[in-house]
Amino acid sequence: MSSVDQAADPGIIQEIASLMPLVATGYQPDWTIADQRLRVGLRFLVAAEASGATADQVDAFVEDVISADGWADAIGTRFYVQLLRRQVPVSQRLESLGWALNDGSRLYPSSLGRALADQTRREASEVVTSERPELTDVVLEGDDPMVWPAIITRLASLKPYLLLDPYFDWTLLQRLRSTRLSRLLVGDEIKRDGRLAGLENAMPIVAVDWSVPIEVRVADKGVLHDRFIMDDHELWTIGTSLNRLGKSMTLLSKPQTGASQVRNELERIWNCSRILWPQQVGDGDS
C-alpha cells in the first residue's frame, strides 16, 4: 500500500473521489476551491505571456502563493493539494488540458487558456481590457490566494515601472520576475530585521536574468509612508505593503487628482535616496 493510501481515511477518500471529475475535465463554469492551483498557474502564465515562463517558474509561483498564505490548510484540502503535488505538476496539467503551449523551453497560454483566464477575471469583477487593465478602485480581499495573480497581471501590463514600498520583502522578487520592474525604492526601516541585507545579497543573482535593467534605492528612515506603483502613464497607490497582499484587505486605487504633484515628489525622493543596486565603483573597498 502506498504512503498516500496509508494516510487516507475513508472520509478523505470520499472527498477526493468527489473531486476527480473536476481533475479529469480540468474546467467547469464555476471554479471550485480544489482547482485554485490551476487557476493561479494559468493567471501567472497569462501575466508572463510577453516573455513566456519555464515550467519550473510556473510551479514555483503556484507553490509559493498557496503555501505562503497557508491557504490550503485554511480550506481543509491539504491532503488533496499534497496528492496533486505528488502526481502531476501544475505546468504539466496546464499543457495536458490544452491551456498552455510549450515551444520546447518556455510555456505560453493557448487561446483556450487566455479565454478561461479572461472569464475568471470577469467573474472576479476585475476591470480588464484586451490591451491593458483600466483601474479605478479595486478592493483586494484578505485570505485570498488569487490577489497575487491579479496584481501580477496588472503589473505585467506596465512599461518599466517604479515600485515604492518602504517595507518590501526581498523574497517577493521571484513573484515580480515576469514584470518590468525597473526601479525599486524601499525604506531604511527594513534594516533592523535583516531584510535590507537580504535584498542586497539577492540582487547580484536576481539582476542577471531580470526582464529589464533594475536599480534599487533606499530612502532614509521615516521618509516613506505610502506605497506607489508608477510607470510613464499609470500611477497607483496601494493601502498595504506587498508583503501583506492576500493576507489583509486593502485598496488598489488610481489618484483622481494631484497625480502630477505625486509623480514629482516620488521622483524627488528617488533622486535623494542612496543606491543599493547596482553596486557603485568602490563599494565594499576598505
CSV table of N, CA, C and O in Angstrom, one decimal, residues 153-267:
chain,number,residue,atom,x,y,z
A,153,THR,N,-0.9,40.3,-13.1
A,153,THR,CA,-1.5,40.6,-14.4
A,153,THR,C,-1.5,42.1,-14.7
A,153,THR,O,-1.1,42.5,-15.8
A,154,ARG,N,-1.8,42.9,-13.7
A,154,ARG,CA,-1.8,44.3,-13.9
A,154,ARG,C,-0.3,44.9,-14.0
A,154,ARG,O,-0.1,45.7,-14.9
A,155,LEU,N,0.6,44.4,-13.2
A,155,LEU,CA,2.0,44.9,-13.3
A,155,LEU,C,2.6,44.5,-14.6
A,155,LEU,O,3.4,45.2,-15.2
A,156,ALA,N,2.2,43.3,-15.2
A,156,ALA,CA,2.8,42.9,-16.4
A,156,ALA,C,2.4,43.7,-17.6
A,156,ALA,O,3.0,43.7,-18.6
A,157,SER,N,1.3,44.5,-17.4
A,157,SER,CA,0.8,45.4,-18.5
A,157,SER,C,1.5,46.7,-18.5
A,157,SER,O,1.4,47.4,-19.5
A,158,LEU,N,2.3,47.0,-17.5
A,158,LEU,CA,3.0,48.3,-17.4
A,158,LEU,C,4.3,48.3,-18.2
A,158,LEU,O,4.9,47.2,-18.4
A,159,LYS,N,4.7,49.5,-18.6
A,159,LYS,CA,6.0,49.7,-19.1
A,159,LYS,C,7.0,49.6,-17.9
A,159,LYS,O,6.5,49.5,-16.7
A,160,PRO,N,8.3,49.7,-18.1
A,160,PRO,CA,9.2,49.7,-16.9
A,160,PRO,C,8.7,50.7,-15.9
A,160,PRO,O,8.4,51.8,-16.1
A,161,TYR,N,8.6,50.2,-14.6
A,161,TYR,CA,7.9,50.9,-13.6
A,161,TYR,C,8.7,51.0,-12.3
A,161,TYR,O,9.6,50.3,-12.1
A,162,LEU,N,8.3,52.0,-11.5
A,162,LEU,CA,8.8,52.2,-10.2
A,162,LEU,C,7.9,51.6,-9.1
A,162,LEU,O,6.6,51.8,-9.2
A,163,LEU,N,8.4,50.8,-8.2
A,163,LEU,CA,7.7,50.3,-7.0
A,163,LEU,C,8.2,51.0,-5.8
A,163,LEU,O,9.4,50.8,-5.5
A,164,LEU,N,7.4,51.7,-5.1
A,164,LEU,CA,7.8,52.3,-3.8
A,164,LEU,C,7.1,51.6,-2.7
A,164,LEU,O,5.9,51.6,-2.6
A,165,ASP,N,7.8,50.9,-1.9
A,165,ASP,CA,7.3,50.1,-0.8
A,165,ASP,C,8.3,50.1,0.4
A,165,ASP,O,9.3,49.4,0.3
A,166,PRO,N,8.0,50.9,1.4
A,166,PRO,CA,9.0,51.0,2.5
A,166,PRO,C,9.4,49.7,3.2
A,166,PRO,O,10.5,49.6,3.7
A,167,TYR,N,8.4,48.8,3.2
A,167,TYR,CA,8.6,47.5,4.0
A,167,TYR,C,8.8,46.3,3.1
A,167,TYR,O,8.5,45.2,3.5
A,168,PHE,N,9.2,46.5,1.8
A,168,PHE,CA,9.3,45.5,0.8
A,168,PHE,C,10.2,44.3,1.3
A,168,PHE,O,11.2,44.5,1.8
A,169,ASP,N,9.7,43.1,1.1
A,169,ASP,CA,10.4,41.9,1.5
A,169,ASP,C,11.1,41.3,0.2
A,169,ASP,O,10.4,41.1,-0.8
A,170,TRP,N,12.4,41.2,0.2
A,170,TRP,CA,13.1,40.7,-1.0
A,170,TRP,C,12.7,39.4,-1.5
A,170,TRP,O,12.9,39.1,-2.7
A,171,THR,N,12.1,38.6,-0.7
A,171,THR,CA,11.6,37.3,-1.2
A,171,THR,C,10.5,37.4,-2.2
A,171,THR,O,10.2,36.4,-2.9
A,172,LEU,N,9.9,38.6,-2.3
A,172,LEU,CA,8.8,38.8,-3.3
A,172,LEU,C,9.3,39.0,-4.7
A,172,LEU,O,8.6,39.0,-5.7
A,173,LEU,N,10.6,39.2,-4.8
A,173,LEU,CA,11.2,39.4,-6.2
A,173,LEU,C,10.9,38.3,-7.1
A,173,LEU,O,10.6,38.5,-8.3
A,174,GLN,N,10.8,37.1,-6.7
A,174,GLN,CA,10.5,35.9,-7.5
A,174,GLN,C,9.1,36.1,-8.1
A,174,GLN,O,8.9,35.8,-9.3
A,175,ARG,N,8.2,36.6,-7.4
A,175,ARG,CA,6.8,36.8,-7.9
A,175,ARG,C,6.8,37.9,-9.0
A,175,ARG,O,5.9,37.9,-9.8
A,176,LEU,N,7.7,38.9,-8.9
A,176,LEU,CA,7.7,40.0,-9.8
A,176,LEU,C,8.5,39.8,-11.0
A,176,LEU,O,8.6,40.7,-11.9
A,177,ARG,N,9.1,38.6,-11.1
A,177,ARG,CA,10.1,38.4,-12.2
A,177,ARG,C,9.5,38.6,-13.6
A,177,ARG,O,10.2,39.0,-14.5
A,178,SER,N,8.2,38.3,-13.8
A,178,SER,CA,7.6,38.3,-15.1
A,178,SER,C,7.2,39.8,-15.5
A,178,SER,O,6.6,40.0,-16.5
A,179,THR,N,7.4,40.7,-14.6
A,179,THR,CA,7.0,42.1,-14.8
A,179,THR,C,8.3,42.9,-15.2
A,179,THR,O,9.4,42.4,-15.1
A,180,ARG,N,8.1,44.2,-15.6
A,180,ARG,CA,9.2,45.0,-16.0
A,180,ARG,C,9.5,46.0,-14.8
A,180,ARG,O,9.6,47.2,-15.1
A,181,LEU,N,9.7,45.5,-13.6
A,181,LEU,CA,10.1,46.3,-12.5
A,181,LEU,C,11.5,46.8,-12.8
A,181,LEU,O,12.5,46.1,-12.9
A,182,SER,N,11.7,48.2,-12.9
A,182,SER,CA,13.0,48.7,-13.3
A,182,SER,C,13.6,49.6,-12.1
A,182,SER,O,14.8,49.8,-12.1
A,183,ARG,N,12.7,50.0,-11.2
A,183,ARG,CA,13.1,50.8,-10.1
A,183,ARG,C,12.4,50.4,-8.8
A,183,ARG,O,11.2,50.4,-8.8
A,184,LEU,N,13.1,50.0,-7.8
A,184,LEU,CA,12.6,49.6,-6.5
A,184,LEU,C,13.1,50.5,-5.5
A,184,LEU,O,14.3,50.7,-5.3
A,185,LEU,N,12.2,51.2,-4.7
A,185,LEU,CA,12.5,52.1,-3.6
A,185,LEU,C,12.0,51.5,-2.3
A,185,LEU,O,10.8,51.4,-2.2
A,186,VAL,N,12.9,51.2,-1.4
A,186,VAL,CA,12.5,50.7,-0.1
A,186,VAL,C,12.9,51.7,1.0
A,186,VAL,O,13.7,52.6,0.7
A,187,GLY,N,12.5,51.4,2.2
A,187,GLY,CA,12.8,52.3,3.3
A,187,GLY,C,13.9,51.7,4.2
A,187,GLY,O,14.1,50.4,4.3
A,188,ASP,N,14.7,52.5,4.8
A,188,ASP,CA,15.8,52.0,5.7
A,188,ASP,C,15.2,51.2,6.9
A,188,ASP,O,15.9,50.6,7.6
A,189,GLU,N,13.9,51.3,7.1
A,189,GLU,CA,13.2,50.6,8.2
A,189,GLU,C,13.5,49.1,8.1
A,189,GLU,O,13.5,48.4,9.2
A,190,ILE,N,13.7,48.5,6.9
A,190,ILE,CA,13.8,47.1,6.8
A,190,ILE,C,15.2,46.6,7.2
A,190,ILE,O,15.5,45.4,7.2
A,191,LYS,N,16.1,47.6,7.6
A,191,LYS,CA,17.4,47.2,8.0
A,191,LYS,C,17.4,46.4,9.3
A,191,LYS,O,18.2,45.4,9.5
A,192,ARG,N,16.5,46.8,10.2
A,192,ARG,CA,16.5,46.2,11.6
A,192,ARG,C,16.2,44.7,11.6
A,192,ARG,O,16.7,44.0,12.6
A,193,ASP,N,15.5,44.2,10.7
A,193,ASP,CA,15.2,42.7,10.7
A,193,ASP,C,15.9,41.9,9.7
A,193,ASP,O,15.6,40.8,9.4
A,194,GLY,N,16.9,42.5,9.1
A,194,GLY,CA,17.7,41.8,8.1
A,194,GLY,C,17.2,41.8,6.7
A,194,GLY,O,17.9,41.2,5.8
A,195,ARG,N,16.1,42.4,6.4
A,195,ARG,CA,15.5,42.3,5.1
A,195,ARG,C,16.3,43.1,4.1
A,195,ARG,O,16.4,42.8,2.9
A,196,LEU,N,16.9,44.2,4.6
A,196,LEU,CA,17.8,45.1,3.7
A,196,LEU,C,19.0,44.3,3.3
A,196,LEU,O,19.4,44.3,2.1
A,197,ALA,N,19.6,43.6,4.2
A,197,ALA,CA,20.8,42.8,3.9
A,197,ALA,C,20.4,41.7,2.9
A,197,ALA,O,21.2,41.3,2.0
A,198,GLY,N,19.2,41.1,3.2
A,198,GLY,CA,18.8,40.0,2.3
A,198,GLY,C,18.6,40.6,0.8
A,198,GLY,O,18.9,39.9,-0.1
A,199,LEU,N,18.0,41.8,0.7
A,199,LEU,CA,17.8,42.4,-0.6
A,199,LEU,C,19.1,42.6,-1.3
A,199,LEU,O,19.3,42.4,-2.5
A,200,GLU,N,20.1,43.2,-0.5
A,200,GLU,CA,21.4,43.5,-1.1
A,200,GLU,C,22.1,42.2,-1.6
A,200,GLU,O,22.7,42.2,-2.6
A,201,ASN,N,22.0,41.1,-0.8
A,201,ASN,CA,22.6,39.9,-1.2
A,201,ASN,C,22.0,39.2,-2.4
A,201,ASN,O,22.6,38.5,-3.1
A,202,ALA,N,20.6,39.4,-2.5
A,202,ALA,CA,19.9,38.8,-3.6
A,202,ALA,C,20.1,39.5,-4.9
A,202,ALA,O,20.0,38.8,-6.0
A,203,MET,N,20.4,40.8,-4.9
A,203,MET,CA,20.4,41.5,-6.2
A,203,MET,C,21.4,41.0,-7.2
A,203,MET,O,21.1,40.9,-8.4
A,204,PRO,N,22.6,40.7,-6.8
A,204,PRO,CA,23.6,40.2,-7.9
A,204,PRO,C,23.1,38.9,-8.6
A,204,PRO,O,23.4,38.7,-9.7
A,205,ILE,N,22.3,38.1,-7.9
A,205,ILE,CA,21.7,36.9,-8.5
A,205,ILE,C,20.5,37.3,-9.3
A,205,ILE,O,20.3,36.8,-10.5
A,206,VAL,N,19.6,38.0,-8.7
A,206,VAL,CA,18.3,38.4,-9.4
A,206,VAL,C,18.5,39.2,-10.6
A,206,VAL,O,17.8,38.9,-11.7
A,207,ALA,N,19.4,40.1,-10.6
A,207,ALA,CA,19.6,41.0,-11.7
A,207,ALA,C,20.2,40.4,-13.0
A,207,ALA,O,20.0,40.9,-14.1
A,208,VAL,N,20.7,39.2,-12.9
A,208,VAL,CA,21.4,38.5,-14.0
A,208,VAL,C,20.4,38.3,-15.1
A,208,VAL,O,20.7,38.5,-16.3
A,209,ASP,N,19.2,37.8,-14.8
A,209,ASP,CA,18.2,37.5,-15.9
A,209,ASP,C,16.9,38.2,-15.6
A,209,ASP,O,15.8,37.8,-16.0
A,210,TRP,N,17.0,39.4,-15.0
A,210,TRP,CA,15.8,40.2,-14.8
A,210,TRP,C,15.3,40.8,-16.2
A,210,TRP,O,16.1,40.9,-17.1
A,211,SER,N,14.0,41.0,-16.3
A,211,SER,CA,13.5,41.4,-17.7
A,211,SER,C,14.0,42.7,-18.2
A,211,SER,O,14.0,42.9,-19.4
A,212,VAL,N,14.3,43.6,-17.3
A,212,VAL,CA,14.8,44.9,-17.7
A,212,VAL,C,15.9,45.3,-16.8
A,212,VAL,O,16.0,44.7,-15.7
A,213,PRO,N,16.8,46.2,-17.1
A,213,PRO,CA,17.8,46.7,-16.1
A,213,PRO,C,17.1,47.2,-14.9
A,213,PRO,O,16.1,48.0,-15.0
A,214,ILE,N,17.5,46.9,-13.7
A,214,ILE,CA,16.9,47.2,-12.5
A,214,ILE,C,17.8,48.0,-11.5
A,214,ILE,O,19.0,47.6,-11.4
A,215,GLU,N,17.3,49.0,-10.9
A,215,GLU,CA,18.0,49.8,-9.9
A,215,GLU,C,17.2,49.8,-8.6
A,215,GLU,O,16.0,49.9,-8.6
A,216,VAL,N,17.9,49.6,-7.5
A,216,VAL,CA,17.3,49.6,-6.2
A,216,VAL,C,17.9,50.7,-5.3
A,216,VAL,O,19.1,50.9,-5.3
A,217,ARG,N,17.0,51.5,-4.7
A,217,ARG,CA,17.5,52.6,-3.8
A,217,ARG,C,16.8,52.5,-2.4
A,217,ARG,O,15.7,51.8,-2.3
A,218,VAL,N,17.4,53.1,-1.4
A,218,VAL,CA,17.0,53.0,-0.1
A,218,VAL,C,16.7,54.5,0.4
A,218,VAL,O,17.7,55.3,0.5
A,219,ALA,N,15.5,54.8,0.8
A,219,ALA,CA,15.2,56.1,1.4
A,219,ALA,C,15.5,56.1,2.9
A,219,ALA,O,15.4,55.0,3.6
A,220,ASP,N,15.9,57.2,3.4
A,220,ASP,CA,16.1,57.4,4.9
A,220,ASP,C,14.9,56.9,5.7
A,220,ASP,O,13.8,57.1,5.2
A,221,LYS,N,15.1,56.5,6.9
A,221,LYS,CA,14.1,56.0,7.7
A,221,LYS,C,13.1,57.2,8.0
A,221,LYS,O,13.5,58.3,8.2
A,222,GLY,N,11.8,56.9,7.8
A,222,GLY,CA,10.7,57.9,8.1
A,222,GLY,C,10.3,58.7,6.9
A,222,GLY,O,9.3,59.4,6.9
A,223,VAL,N,11.1,58.6,5.7
A,223,VAL,CA,10.8,59.4,4.6
A,223,VAL,C,9.6,58.8,3.8
A,223,VAL,O,8.7,59.5,3.3
A,224,LEU,N,9.5,57.5,3.8
A,224,LEU,CA,8.4,56.8,3.0
A,224,LEU,C,7.3,56.4,4.0
A,224,LEU,O,7.6,55.8,5.1
A,225,HIS,N,6.1,56.6,3.6
A,225,HIS,CA,4.9,56.2,4.4
A,225,HIS,C,3.9,55.4,3.5
A,225,HIS,O,3.3,54.5,4.1
A,226,ASP,N,3.7,55.8,2.3
A,226,ASP,CA,2.7,55.1,1.5
A,226,ASP,C,3.4,54.2,0.4
A,226,ASP,O,4.6,54.3,0.3
A,227,ARG,N,2.6,53.5,-0.3
A,227,ARG,CA,3.1,52.6,-1.3
A,227,ARG,C,2.6,53.0,-2.7
A,227,ARG,O,1.4,53.3,-2.8
A,228,PHE,N,3.5,53.1,-3.7
A,228,PHE,CA,3.1,53.6,-5.0
A,228,PHE,C,3.7,52.6,-6.1
A,228,PHE,O,4.7,52.0,-5.9
A,229,ILE,N,2.9,52.6,-7.2
A,229,ILE,CA,3.4,51.9,-8.4
A,229,ILE,C,3.2,52.9,-9.6
A,229,ILE,O,2.1,53.5,-9.7
A,230,MET,N,4.3,53.1,-10.3
A,230,MET,CA,4.3,54.2,-11.3
A,230,MET,C,5.1,53.8,-12.5
A,230,MET,O,6.2,53.4,-12.4
A,231,ASP,N,4.5,54.0,-13.7
A,231,ASP,CA,5.2,54.0,-15.0
A,231,ASP,C,5.0,55.3,-15.7
A,231,ASP,O,4.5,56.3,-15.1
A,232,ASP,N,5.3,55.3,-17.0
A,232,ASP,CA,5.2,56.6,-17.7
A,232,ASP,C,3.7,57.1,-17.8
A,232,ASP,O,3.5,58.3,-18.0
A,233,HIS,N,2.8,56.2,-17.7
A,233,HIS,CA,1.4,56.6,-17.9
A,233,HIS,C,0.5,56.3,-16.6
A,233,HIS,O,-0.5,57.0,-16.4
A,234,GLU,N,0.8,55.3,-15.9
A,234,GLU,CA,0.0,54.9,-14.7
A,234,GLU,C,0.6,55.3,-13.4
A,234,GLU,O,1.8,55.3,-13.2
A,235,LEU,N,-0.3,55.6,-12.5
A,235,LEU,CA,0.1,55.9,-11.1
A,235,LEU,C,-0.9,55.2,-10.2
A,235,LEU,O,-2.1,55.6,-10.2
A,236,TRP,N,-0.5,54.3,-9.4
A,236,TRP,CA,-1.4,53.6,-8.5
A,236,TRP,C,-0.9,53.8,-7.0
A,236,TRP,O,0.3,53.9,-6.8
A,237,THR,N,-1.8,53.7,-6.1
A,237,THR,CA,-1.5,53.6,-4.7
A,237,THR,C,-2.1,52.3,-4.2
A,237,THR,O,-3.1,51.8,-4.6
A,238,ILE,N,-1.4,51.8,-3.2
A,238,ILE,CA,-1.9,50.6,-2.6
A,238,ILE,C,-1.8,50.7,-1.1
A,238,ILE,O,-0.9,51.3,-0.5
A,239,GLY,N,-2.9,50.3,-0.4
A,239,GLY,CA,-3.0,50.6,1.0
A,239,GLY,C,-2.2,49.8,2.0
A,239,GLY,O,-2.1,50.1,3.2
A,240,THR,N,-1.5,48.8,1.5
A,240,THR,CA,-0.6,48.0,2.4
A,240,THR,C,0.6,47.6,1.7
A,240,THR,O,0.7,47.7,0.4
A,241,SER,N,1.6,47.2,2.4
A,241,SER,CA,2.8,46.6,1.8
A,241,SER,C,2.5,45.4,1.0
A,241,SER,O,1.6,44.7,1.3
A,242,LEU,N,3.3,45.2,-0.1
A,242,LEU,CA,3.1,44.0,-0.9
A,242,LEU,C,3.2,42.7,-0.1
A,242,LEU,O,2.6,41.7,-0.4
A,243,ASN,N,3.9,42.8,1.0
A,243,ASN,CA,4.1,41.6,1.9
A,243,ASN,C,2.8,41.1,2.5
A,243,ASN,O,2.6,40.0,2.8
A,244,ARG,N,1.8,42.0,2.6
A,244,ARG,CA,0.5,41.7,3.2
A,244,ARG,C,-0.6,41.4,2.2
A,244,ARG,O,-1.7,41.1,2.6
A,245,LEU,N,-0.3,41.4,0.9
A,245,LEU,CA,-1.3,41.1,-0.1
A,245,LEU,C,-1.8,39.7,0.0
A,245,LEU,O,-1.0,38.8,0.2
A,246,GLY,N,-3.1,39.5,0.0
A,246,GLY,CA,-3.7,38.2,0.2
A,246,GLY,C,-3.8,37.8,1.6
A,246,GLY,O,-4.4,36.7,1.9
A,247,LYS,N,-3.4,38.7,2.5
A,247,LYS,CA,-3.5,38.3,3.9
A,247,LYS,C,-4.4,39.3,4.7
A,247,LYS,O,-5.0,38.9,5.7
A,248,SER,N,-4.4,40.5,4.2
A,248,SER,CA,-5.3,41.5,4.8
A,248,SER,C,-6.0,42.3,3.7
A,248,SER,O,-5.4,42.6,2.7
A,249,MET,N,-7.2,42.8,4.0
A,249,MET,CA,-7.9,43.6,2.9
A,249,MET,C,-7.2,44.9,2.7
A,249,MET,O,-6.8,45.6,3.7
A,250,THR,N,-7.2,45.3,1.5
A,250,THR,CA,-6.6,46.7,1.2
A,250,THR,C,-7.2,47.2,-0.1
A,250,THR,O,-8.0,46.5,-0.7
A,251,LEU,N,-6.8,48.4,-0.5
A,251,LEU,CA,-7.4,49.0,-1.7
A,251,LEU,C,-6.3,49.4,-2.7
A,251,LEU,O,-5.3,50.0,-2.3
A,252,LEU,N,-6.5,49.0,-3.9
A,252,LEU,CA,-5.6,49.5,-5.0
A,252,LEU,C,-6.3,50.5,-5.8
A,252,LEU,O,-7.5,50.3,-6.2
A,253,SER,N,-5.8,51.7,-5.9
A,253,SER,CA,-6.5,52.8,-6.5
A,253,SER,C,-5.6,53.7,-7.3
A,253,SER,O,-4.4,53.8,-7.2
A,254,LYS,N,-6.3,54.5,-8.2
A,254,LYS,CA,-5.6,55.4,-9.1
A,254,LYS,C,-6.0,56.8,-8.6
A,254,LYS,O,-7.2,57.2,-8.6
A,255,PRO,N,-5.1,57.7,-8.2
A,255,PRO,CA,-5.4,59.0,-7.7
A,255,PRO,C,-6.2,59.8,-8.8
A,255,PRO,O,-5.8,59.8,-10.0
A,256,GLN,N,-7.3,60.4,-8.4
A,256,GLN,CA,-8.1,61.2,-9.4
A,256,GLN,C,-7.6,62.6,-9.5
A,256,GLN,O,-7.9,63.3,-10.5
A,257,THR,N,-6.9,63.1,-8.5
A,257,THR,CA,-6.4,64.5,-8.6
A,257,THR,C,-5.0,64.5,-8.0
A,257,THR,O,-4.6,63.6,-7.3
A,258,GLY,N,-4.2,65.5,-8.4
A,258,GLY,CA,-2.8,65.7,-7.9
A,258,GLY,C,-1.8,64.7,-8.4
A,258,GLY,O,-0.7,64.6,-7.7
A,259,ALA,N,-2.1,64.0,-9.5
A,259,ALA,CA,-1.2,62.9,-9.9
A,259,ALA,C,0.2,63.5,-10.3
A,259,ALA,O,1.2,62.9,-10.0
A,260,SER,N,0.2,64.6,-10.9
A,260,SER,CA,1.5,65.2,-11.4
A,260,SER,C,2.3,65.6,-10.2
A,260,SER,O,3.6,65.4,-10.2
A,261,GLN,N,1.7,66.2,-9.1
A,261,GLN,CA,2.4,66.5,-7.9
A,261,GLN,C,3.0,65.3,-7.2
A,261,GLN,O,4.2,65.3,-6.7
A,262,VAL,N,2.2,64.2,-7.2
A,262,VAL,CA,2.7,63.0,-6.6
A,262,VAL,C,3.9,62.4,-7.4
A,262,VAL,O,4.9,62.0,-6.8
A,263,ARG,N,3.8,62.5,-8.7
A,263,ARG,CA,4.9,62.0,-9.5
A,263,ARG,C,6.2,62.8,-9.3
A,263,ARG,O,7.3,62.2,-9.1
A,264,ASN,N,6.1,64.1,-9.2
A,264,ASN,CA,7.2,64.9,-8.9
A,264,ASN,C,7.9,64.6,-7.6
A,264,ASN,O,9.1,64.6,-7.4
A,265,GLU,N,7.0,64.4,-6.6
A,265,GLU,CA,7.5,64.1,-5.2
A,265,GLU,C,8.2,62.7,-5.2
A,265,GLU,O,9.3,62.6,-4.6
A,266,LEU,N,7.6,61.8,-5.9
A,266,LEU,CA,8.3,60.4,-5.9
A,266,LEU,C,9.6,60.5,-6.6
A,266,LEU,O,10.6,59.8,-6.2
A,267,GLU,N,9.7,61.3,-7.7
A,267,GLU,CA,11.0,61.4,-8.4
A,267,GLU,C,12.0,62.1,-7.5
A,267,GLU,O,13.2,61.8,-7.5
